[in-house]
PDB file of C-alpha atoms in Angstrom:
ATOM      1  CA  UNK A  30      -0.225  13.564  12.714  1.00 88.00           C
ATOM      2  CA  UNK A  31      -2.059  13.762   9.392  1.00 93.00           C
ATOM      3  CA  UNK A  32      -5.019  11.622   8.828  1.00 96.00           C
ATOM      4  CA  UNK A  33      -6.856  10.398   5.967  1.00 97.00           C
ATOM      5  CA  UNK A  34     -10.413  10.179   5.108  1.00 98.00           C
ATOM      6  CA  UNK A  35     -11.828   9.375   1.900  1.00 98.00           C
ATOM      7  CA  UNK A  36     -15.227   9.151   0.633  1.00 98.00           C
ATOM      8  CA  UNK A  37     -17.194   8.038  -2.777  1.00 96.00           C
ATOM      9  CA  UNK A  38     -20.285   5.952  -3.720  1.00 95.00           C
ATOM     10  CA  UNK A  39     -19.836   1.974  -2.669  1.00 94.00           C
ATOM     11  CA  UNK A  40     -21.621   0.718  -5.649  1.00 97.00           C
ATOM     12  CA  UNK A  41     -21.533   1.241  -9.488  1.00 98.00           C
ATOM     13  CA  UNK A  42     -23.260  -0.176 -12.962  1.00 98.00           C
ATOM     14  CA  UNK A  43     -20.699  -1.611 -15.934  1.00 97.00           C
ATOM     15  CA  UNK A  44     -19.142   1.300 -18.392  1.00 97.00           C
ATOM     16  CA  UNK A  45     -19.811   3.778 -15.503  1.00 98.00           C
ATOM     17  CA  UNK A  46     -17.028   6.133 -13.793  1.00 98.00           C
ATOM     18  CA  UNK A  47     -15.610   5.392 -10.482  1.00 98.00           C
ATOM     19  CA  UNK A  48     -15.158   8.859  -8.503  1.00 98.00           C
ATOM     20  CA  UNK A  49     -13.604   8.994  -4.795  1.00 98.00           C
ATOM     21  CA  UNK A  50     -11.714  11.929  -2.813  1.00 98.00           C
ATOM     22  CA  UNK A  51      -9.482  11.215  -0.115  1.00 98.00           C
ATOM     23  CA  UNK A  52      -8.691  14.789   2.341  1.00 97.00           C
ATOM     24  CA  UNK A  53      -5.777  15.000   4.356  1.00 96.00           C
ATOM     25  CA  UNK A  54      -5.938  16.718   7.943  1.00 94.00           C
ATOM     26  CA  UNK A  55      -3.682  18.113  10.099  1.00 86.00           C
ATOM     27  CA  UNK A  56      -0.296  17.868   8.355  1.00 84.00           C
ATOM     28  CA  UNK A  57       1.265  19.305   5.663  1.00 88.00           C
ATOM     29  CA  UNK A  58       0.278  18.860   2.097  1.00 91.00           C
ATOM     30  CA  UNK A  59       3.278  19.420  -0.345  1.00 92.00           C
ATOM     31  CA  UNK A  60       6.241  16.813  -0.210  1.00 92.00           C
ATOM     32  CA  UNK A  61       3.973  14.400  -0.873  1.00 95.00           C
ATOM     33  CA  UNK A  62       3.027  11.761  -3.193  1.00 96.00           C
ATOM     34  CA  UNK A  63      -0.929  11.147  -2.971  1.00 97.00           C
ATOM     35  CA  UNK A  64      -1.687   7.940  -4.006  1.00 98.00           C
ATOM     36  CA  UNK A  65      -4.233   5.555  -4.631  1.00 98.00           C
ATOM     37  CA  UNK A  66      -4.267   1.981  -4.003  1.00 98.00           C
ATOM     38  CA  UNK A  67      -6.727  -0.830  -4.616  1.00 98.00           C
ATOM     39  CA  UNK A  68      -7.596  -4.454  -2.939  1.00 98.00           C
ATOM     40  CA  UNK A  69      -9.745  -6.818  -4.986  1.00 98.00           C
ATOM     41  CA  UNK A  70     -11.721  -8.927  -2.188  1.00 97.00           C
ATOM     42  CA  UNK A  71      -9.501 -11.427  -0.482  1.00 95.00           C
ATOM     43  CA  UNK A  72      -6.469 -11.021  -3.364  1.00 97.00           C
ATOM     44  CA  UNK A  73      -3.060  -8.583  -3.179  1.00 97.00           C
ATOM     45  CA  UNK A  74      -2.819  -5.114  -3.594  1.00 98.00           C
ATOM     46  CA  UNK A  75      -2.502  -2.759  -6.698  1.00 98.00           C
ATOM     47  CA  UNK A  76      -0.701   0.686  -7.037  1.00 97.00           C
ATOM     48  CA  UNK A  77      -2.872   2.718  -8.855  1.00 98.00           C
ATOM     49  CA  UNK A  78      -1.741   6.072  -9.141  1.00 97.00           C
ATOM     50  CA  UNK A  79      -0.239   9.241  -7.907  1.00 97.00           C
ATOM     51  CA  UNK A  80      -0.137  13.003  -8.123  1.00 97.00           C
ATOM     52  CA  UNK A  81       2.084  15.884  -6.073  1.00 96.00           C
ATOM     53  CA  UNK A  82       0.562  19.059  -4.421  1.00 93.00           C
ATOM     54  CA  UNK A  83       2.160  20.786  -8.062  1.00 94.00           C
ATOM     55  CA  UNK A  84      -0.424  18.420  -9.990  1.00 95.00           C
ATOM     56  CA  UNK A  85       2.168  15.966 -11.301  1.00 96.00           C
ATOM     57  CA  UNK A  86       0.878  12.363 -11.991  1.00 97.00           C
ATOM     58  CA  UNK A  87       2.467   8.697 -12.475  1.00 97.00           C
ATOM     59  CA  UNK A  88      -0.002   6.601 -12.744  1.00 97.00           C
ATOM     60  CA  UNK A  89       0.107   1.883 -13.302  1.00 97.00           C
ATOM     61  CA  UNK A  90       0.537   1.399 -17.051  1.00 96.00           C
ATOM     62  CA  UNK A  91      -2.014  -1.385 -16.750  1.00 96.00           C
ATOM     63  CA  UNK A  92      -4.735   1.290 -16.078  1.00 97.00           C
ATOM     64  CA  UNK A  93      -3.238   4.556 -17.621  1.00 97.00           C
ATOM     65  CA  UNK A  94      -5.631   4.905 -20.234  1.00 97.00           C
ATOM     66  CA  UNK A  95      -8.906   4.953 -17.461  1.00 98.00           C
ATOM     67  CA  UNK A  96      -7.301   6.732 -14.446  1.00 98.00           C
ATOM     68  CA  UNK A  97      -7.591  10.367 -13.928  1.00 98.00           C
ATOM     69  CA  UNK A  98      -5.934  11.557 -10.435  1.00 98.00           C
ATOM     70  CA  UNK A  99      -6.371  15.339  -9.582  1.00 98.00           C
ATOM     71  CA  UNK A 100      -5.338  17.464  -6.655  1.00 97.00           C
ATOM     72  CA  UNK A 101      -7.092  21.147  -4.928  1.00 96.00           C
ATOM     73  CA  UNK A 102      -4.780  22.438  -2.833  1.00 93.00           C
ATOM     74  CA  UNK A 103      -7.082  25.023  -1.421  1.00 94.00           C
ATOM     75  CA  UNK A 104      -9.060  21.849   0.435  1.00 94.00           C
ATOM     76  CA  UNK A 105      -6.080  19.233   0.987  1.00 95.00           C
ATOM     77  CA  UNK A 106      -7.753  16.373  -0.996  1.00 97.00           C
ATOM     78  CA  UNK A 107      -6.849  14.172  -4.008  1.00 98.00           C
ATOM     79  CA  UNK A 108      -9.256  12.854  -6.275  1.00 98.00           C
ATOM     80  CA  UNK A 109      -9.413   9.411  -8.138  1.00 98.00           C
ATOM     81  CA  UNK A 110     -11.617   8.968 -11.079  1.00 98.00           C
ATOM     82  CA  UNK A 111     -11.215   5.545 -13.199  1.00 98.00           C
ATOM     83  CA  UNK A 112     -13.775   5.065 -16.589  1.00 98.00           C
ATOM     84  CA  UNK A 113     -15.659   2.447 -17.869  1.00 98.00           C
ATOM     85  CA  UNK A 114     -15.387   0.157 -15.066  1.00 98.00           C
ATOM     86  CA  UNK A 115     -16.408  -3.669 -15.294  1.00 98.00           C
ATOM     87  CA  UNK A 116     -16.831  -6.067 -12.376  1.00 98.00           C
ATOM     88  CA  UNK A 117     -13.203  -6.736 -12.592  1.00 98.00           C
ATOM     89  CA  UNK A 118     -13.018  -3.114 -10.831  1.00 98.00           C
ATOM     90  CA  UNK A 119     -14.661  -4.163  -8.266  1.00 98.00           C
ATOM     91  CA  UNK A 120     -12.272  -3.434  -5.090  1.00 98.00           C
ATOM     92  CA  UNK A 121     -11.896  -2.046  -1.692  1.00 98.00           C
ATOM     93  CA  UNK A 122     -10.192   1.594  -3.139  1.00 98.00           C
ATOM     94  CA  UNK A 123      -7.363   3.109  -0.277  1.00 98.00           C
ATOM     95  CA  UNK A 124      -6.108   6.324  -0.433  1.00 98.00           C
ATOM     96  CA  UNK A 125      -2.165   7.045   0.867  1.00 98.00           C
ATOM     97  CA  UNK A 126       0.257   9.109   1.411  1.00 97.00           C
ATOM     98  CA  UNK A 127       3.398   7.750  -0.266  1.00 96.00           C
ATOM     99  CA  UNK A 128       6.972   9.316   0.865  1.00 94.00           C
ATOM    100  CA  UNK A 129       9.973   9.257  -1.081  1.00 93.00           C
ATOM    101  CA  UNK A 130      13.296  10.446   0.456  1.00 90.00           C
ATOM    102  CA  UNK A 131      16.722   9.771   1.519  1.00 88.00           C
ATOM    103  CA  UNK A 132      15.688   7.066   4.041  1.00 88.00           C
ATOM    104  CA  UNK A 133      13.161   5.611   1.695  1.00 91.00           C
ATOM    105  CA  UNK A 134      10.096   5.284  -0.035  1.00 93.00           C
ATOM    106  CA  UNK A 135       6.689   4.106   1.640  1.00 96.00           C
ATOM    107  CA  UNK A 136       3.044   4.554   2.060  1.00 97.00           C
ATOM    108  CA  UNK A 137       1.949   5.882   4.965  1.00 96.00           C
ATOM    109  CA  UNK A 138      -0.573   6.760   6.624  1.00 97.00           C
ATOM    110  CA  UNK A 139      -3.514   4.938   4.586  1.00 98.00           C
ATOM    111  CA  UNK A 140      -7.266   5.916   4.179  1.00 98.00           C
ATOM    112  CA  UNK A 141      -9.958   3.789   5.820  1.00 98.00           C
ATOM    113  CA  UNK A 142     -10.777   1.887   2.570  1.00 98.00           C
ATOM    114  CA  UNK A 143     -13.729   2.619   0.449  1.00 98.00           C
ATOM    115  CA  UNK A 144     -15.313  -0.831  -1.135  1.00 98.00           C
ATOM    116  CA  UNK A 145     -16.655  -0.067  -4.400  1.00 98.00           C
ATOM    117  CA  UNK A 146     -18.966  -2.838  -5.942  1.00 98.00           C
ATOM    118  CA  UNK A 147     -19.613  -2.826 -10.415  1.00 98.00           C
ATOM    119  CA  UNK A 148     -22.833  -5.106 -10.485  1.00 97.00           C
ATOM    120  CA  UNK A 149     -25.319  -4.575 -12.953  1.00 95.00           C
TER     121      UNK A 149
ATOM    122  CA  UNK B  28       7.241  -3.255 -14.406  1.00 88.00           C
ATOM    123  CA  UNK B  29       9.634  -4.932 -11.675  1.00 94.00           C
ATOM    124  CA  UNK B  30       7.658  -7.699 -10.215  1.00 96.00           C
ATOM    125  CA  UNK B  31       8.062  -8.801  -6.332  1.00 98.00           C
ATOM    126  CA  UNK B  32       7.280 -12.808  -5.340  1.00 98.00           C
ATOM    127  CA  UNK B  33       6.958 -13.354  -1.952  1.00 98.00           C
ATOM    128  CA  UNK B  34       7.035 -16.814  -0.353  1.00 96.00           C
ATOM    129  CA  UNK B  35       5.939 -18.828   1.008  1.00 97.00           C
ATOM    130  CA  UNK B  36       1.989 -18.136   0.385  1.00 97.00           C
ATOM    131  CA  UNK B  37       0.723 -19.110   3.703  1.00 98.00           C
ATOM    132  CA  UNK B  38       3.241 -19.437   7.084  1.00 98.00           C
ATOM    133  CA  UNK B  39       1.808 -22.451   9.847  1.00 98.00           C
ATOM    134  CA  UNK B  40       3.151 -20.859  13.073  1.00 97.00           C
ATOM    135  CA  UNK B  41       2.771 -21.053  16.990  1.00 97.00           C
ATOM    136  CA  UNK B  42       3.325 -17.987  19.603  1.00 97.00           C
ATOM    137  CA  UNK B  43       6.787 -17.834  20.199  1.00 97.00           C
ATOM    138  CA  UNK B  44       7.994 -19.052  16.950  1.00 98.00           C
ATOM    139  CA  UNK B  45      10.242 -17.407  14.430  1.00 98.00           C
ATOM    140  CA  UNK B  46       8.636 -16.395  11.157  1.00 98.00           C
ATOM    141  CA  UNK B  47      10.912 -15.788   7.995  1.00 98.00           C
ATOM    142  CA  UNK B  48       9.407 -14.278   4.993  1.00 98.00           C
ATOM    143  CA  UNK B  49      10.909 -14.013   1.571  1.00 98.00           C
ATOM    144  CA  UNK B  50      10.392 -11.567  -1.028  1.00 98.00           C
ATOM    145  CA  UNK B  51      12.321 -11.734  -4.077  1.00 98.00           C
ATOM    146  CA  UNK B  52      12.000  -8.852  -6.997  1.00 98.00           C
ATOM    147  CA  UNK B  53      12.132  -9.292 -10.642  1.00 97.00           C
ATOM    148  CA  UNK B  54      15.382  -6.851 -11.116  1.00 96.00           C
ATOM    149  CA  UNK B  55      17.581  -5.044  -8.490  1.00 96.00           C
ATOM    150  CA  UNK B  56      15.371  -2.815  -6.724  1.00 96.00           C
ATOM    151  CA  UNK B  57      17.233   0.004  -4.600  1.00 95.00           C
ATOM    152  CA  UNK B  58      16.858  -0.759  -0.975  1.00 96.00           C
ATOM    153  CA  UNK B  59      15.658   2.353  -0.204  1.00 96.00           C
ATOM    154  CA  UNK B  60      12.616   1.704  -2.597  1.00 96.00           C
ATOM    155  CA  UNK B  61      11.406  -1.882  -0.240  1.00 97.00           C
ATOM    156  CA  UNK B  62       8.948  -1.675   2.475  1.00 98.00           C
ATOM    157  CA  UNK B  63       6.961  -4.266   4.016  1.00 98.00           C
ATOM    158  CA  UNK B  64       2.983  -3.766   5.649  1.00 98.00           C
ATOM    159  CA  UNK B  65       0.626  -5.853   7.995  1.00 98.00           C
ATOM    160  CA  UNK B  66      -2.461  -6.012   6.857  1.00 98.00           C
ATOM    161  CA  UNK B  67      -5.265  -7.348   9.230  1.00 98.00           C
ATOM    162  CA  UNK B  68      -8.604  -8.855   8.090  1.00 96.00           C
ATOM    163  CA  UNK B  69     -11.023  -5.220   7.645  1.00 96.00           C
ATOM    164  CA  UNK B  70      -8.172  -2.884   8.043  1.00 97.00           C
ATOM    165  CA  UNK B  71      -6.129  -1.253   6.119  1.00 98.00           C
ATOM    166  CA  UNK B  72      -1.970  -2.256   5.706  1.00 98.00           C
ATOM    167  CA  UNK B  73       0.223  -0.609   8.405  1.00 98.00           C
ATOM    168  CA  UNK B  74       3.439   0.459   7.867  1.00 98.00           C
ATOM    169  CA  UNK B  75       6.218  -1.850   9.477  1.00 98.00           C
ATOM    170  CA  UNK B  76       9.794  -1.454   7.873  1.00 98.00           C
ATOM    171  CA  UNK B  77      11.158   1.181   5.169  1.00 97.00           C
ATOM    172  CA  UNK B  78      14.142   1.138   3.391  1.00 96.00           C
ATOM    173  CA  UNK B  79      14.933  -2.723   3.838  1.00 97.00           C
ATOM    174  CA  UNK B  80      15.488  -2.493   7.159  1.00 97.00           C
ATOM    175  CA  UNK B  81      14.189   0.319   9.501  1.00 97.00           C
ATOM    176  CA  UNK B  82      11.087   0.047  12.035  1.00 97.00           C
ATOM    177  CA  UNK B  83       8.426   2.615  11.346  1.00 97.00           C
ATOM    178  CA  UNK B  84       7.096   4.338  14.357  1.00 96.00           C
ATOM    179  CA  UNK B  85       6.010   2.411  17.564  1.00 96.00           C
ATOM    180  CA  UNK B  86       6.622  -1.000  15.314  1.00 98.00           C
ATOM    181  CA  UNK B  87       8.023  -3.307  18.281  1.00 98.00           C
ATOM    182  CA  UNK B  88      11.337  -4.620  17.485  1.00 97.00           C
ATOM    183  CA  UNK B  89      10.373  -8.340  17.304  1.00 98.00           C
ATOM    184  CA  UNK B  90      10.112  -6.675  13.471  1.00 98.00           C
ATOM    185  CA  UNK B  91      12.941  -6.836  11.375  1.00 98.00           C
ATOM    186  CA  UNK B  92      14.101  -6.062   7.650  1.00 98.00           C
ATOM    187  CA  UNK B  93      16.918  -6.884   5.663  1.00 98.00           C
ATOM    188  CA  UNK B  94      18.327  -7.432   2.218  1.00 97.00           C
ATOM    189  CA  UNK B  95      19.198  -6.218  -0.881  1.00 97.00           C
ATOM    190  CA  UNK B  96      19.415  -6.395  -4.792  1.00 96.00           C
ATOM    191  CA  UNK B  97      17.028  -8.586  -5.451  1.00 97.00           C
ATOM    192  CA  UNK B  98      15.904 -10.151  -2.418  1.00 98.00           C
ATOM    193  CA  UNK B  99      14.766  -8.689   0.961  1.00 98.00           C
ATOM    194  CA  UNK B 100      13.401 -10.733   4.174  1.00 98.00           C
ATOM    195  CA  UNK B 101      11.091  -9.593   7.119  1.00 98.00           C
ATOM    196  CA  UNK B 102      11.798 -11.520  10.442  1.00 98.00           C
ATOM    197  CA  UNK B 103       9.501 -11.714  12.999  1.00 98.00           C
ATOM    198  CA  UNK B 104      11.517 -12.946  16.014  1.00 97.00           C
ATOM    199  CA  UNK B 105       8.737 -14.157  18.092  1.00 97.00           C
ATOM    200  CA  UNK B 106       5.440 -14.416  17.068  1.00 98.00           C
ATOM    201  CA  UNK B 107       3.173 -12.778  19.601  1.00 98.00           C
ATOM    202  CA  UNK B 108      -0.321 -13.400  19.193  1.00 97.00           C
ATOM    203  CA  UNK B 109      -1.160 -10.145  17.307  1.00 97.00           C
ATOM    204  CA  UNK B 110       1.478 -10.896  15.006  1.00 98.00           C
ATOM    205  CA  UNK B 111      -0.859 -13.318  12.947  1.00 97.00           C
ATOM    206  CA  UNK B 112      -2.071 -11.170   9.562  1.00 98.00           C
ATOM    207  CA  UNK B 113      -0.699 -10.825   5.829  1.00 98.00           C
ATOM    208  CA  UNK B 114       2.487  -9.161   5.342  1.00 98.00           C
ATOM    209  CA  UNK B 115       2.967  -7.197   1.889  1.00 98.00           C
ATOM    210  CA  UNK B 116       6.472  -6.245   0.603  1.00 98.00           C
ATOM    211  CA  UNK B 117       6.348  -3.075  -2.085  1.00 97.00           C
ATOM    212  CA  UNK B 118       8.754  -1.427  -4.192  1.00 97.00           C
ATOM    213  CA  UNK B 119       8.199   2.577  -4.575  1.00 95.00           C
ATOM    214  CA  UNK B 120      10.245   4.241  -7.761  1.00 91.00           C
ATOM    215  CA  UNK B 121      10.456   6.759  -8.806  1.00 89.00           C
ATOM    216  CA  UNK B 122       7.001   6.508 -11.146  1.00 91.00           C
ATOM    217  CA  UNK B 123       5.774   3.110 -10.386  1.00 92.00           C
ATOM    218  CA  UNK B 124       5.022   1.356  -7.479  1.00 95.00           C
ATOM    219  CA  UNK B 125       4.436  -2.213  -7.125  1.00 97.00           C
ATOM    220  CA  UNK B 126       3.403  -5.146  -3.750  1.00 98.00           C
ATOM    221  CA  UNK B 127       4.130  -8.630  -3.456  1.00 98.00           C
ATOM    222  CA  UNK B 128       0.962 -11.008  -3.449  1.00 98.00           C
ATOM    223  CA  UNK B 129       1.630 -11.103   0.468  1.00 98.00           C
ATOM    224  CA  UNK B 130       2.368 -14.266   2.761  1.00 98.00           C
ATOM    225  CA  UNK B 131      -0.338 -14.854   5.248  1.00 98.00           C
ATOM    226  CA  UNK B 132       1.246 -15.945   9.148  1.00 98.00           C
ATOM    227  CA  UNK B 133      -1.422 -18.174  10.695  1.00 97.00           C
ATOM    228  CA  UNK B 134      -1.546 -19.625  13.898  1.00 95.00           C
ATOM    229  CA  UNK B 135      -0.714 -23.104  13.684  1.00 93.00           C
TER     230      UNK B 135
END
């Protein structure tokens, strides 16, 4: 059963660029749609983005214009970089799997959760 | 963007007791695009129900999904102590995804 595990640094200054990597072990790779997914502290959460083993992206018009999301086959991980971040950034940052298929589309399984702090 | 509302905010609940939550979308959302999570404090949100209405794997099946259109329920027939967390609903399209601001079940 494939399992996630994503890393990055916790804590960042204003205007600087967020950078995580999630891997993905023992499953398969393509037929997926690796995604990222954020959770300010104690509110909802927020689709972020997603690319496909080919290197296609979608990513949440709200943060289009800051969110790079790239793929390397060769190591099964996903990357997430998002510029110029401002406190409002701050977040605990999941990575997913997302599925989408005849019986539906979901997220599953998730990434342990990486908080990542803007403070000056 | 197709926004989902979920309601009520918070659920006051004992063991035993049925919980009914509500989440309504913004335009008809295929049903094959709804799923609903837990989410317990520190962890991340576990898979429950896809498409409306079917249990992910080992999900007990106190859990259950329906609707359509516009809105979509998740019944928990008996609250078993375990059972108290957030639930999220989400739509997943075909380039956007999008969760509900999630109904917390506490224990009463």
């Amino acid at each position: 059963q494939v399992q996630l595990q994503q890393w990055g640094p916790g804590l960042l200054k204003p205007s600087e660029t967020l950078s995580l990597t999630c891997a993905a072990y023992d499953g398969s790779f393509s037929g997926y749609f690796w995604s990222w997914i954020r959770q300010p502290p104690g509110k909802g959460l927020e689709w972020i983005g997603e690319i496909t083993h080919s290197g296609g992206t979608n990513y949440n018009p709200s943060l289009k214009s800051r969110v790079t999301i790239s793929v390397d086959t060769s190591k099964n991980q996903f990357s997430l970089k998002l510029s110029f971040v401002t406190a409002a950034d701050t977040a605990v940052y999941y990575c997913a799997r997302g599925r989408k298929g005849f019986y539906g589309n979901w997220f599953d399984p998730w990434g342990q959760g990486t908080l990542v702090t803007v403070s000056s | 963007e197709i926004v989902l509302t979920q309601s009520p905010g918070t659920l006051s609940l004992s063991p035993g007791e049925r919980a009914t939550l509500s989440c309504r979308a913004s335009q008809s959302v295929p049903s094959s695009y709804l799923a609903w999570y837990q989410q317990k404090p520190g962890q991340a949100p576990r898979l429950l129900i896809y498409g409306a209405s079917s249990r992910a794997s080992g999900i007990p099946d106190r859990f259950g999904g329906r609707g359509s259109g516009t809105d979509f329920t998740l019944t928990i027939s008996r609250l078993e102590p375990e059972d108290f967390a957030v639930y999220y609903c989400q739509q997943y399209g075909i380039s956007m995804g999008t969760f509900g601001q999630g109904t917390k079940v506490e224990i009463k």
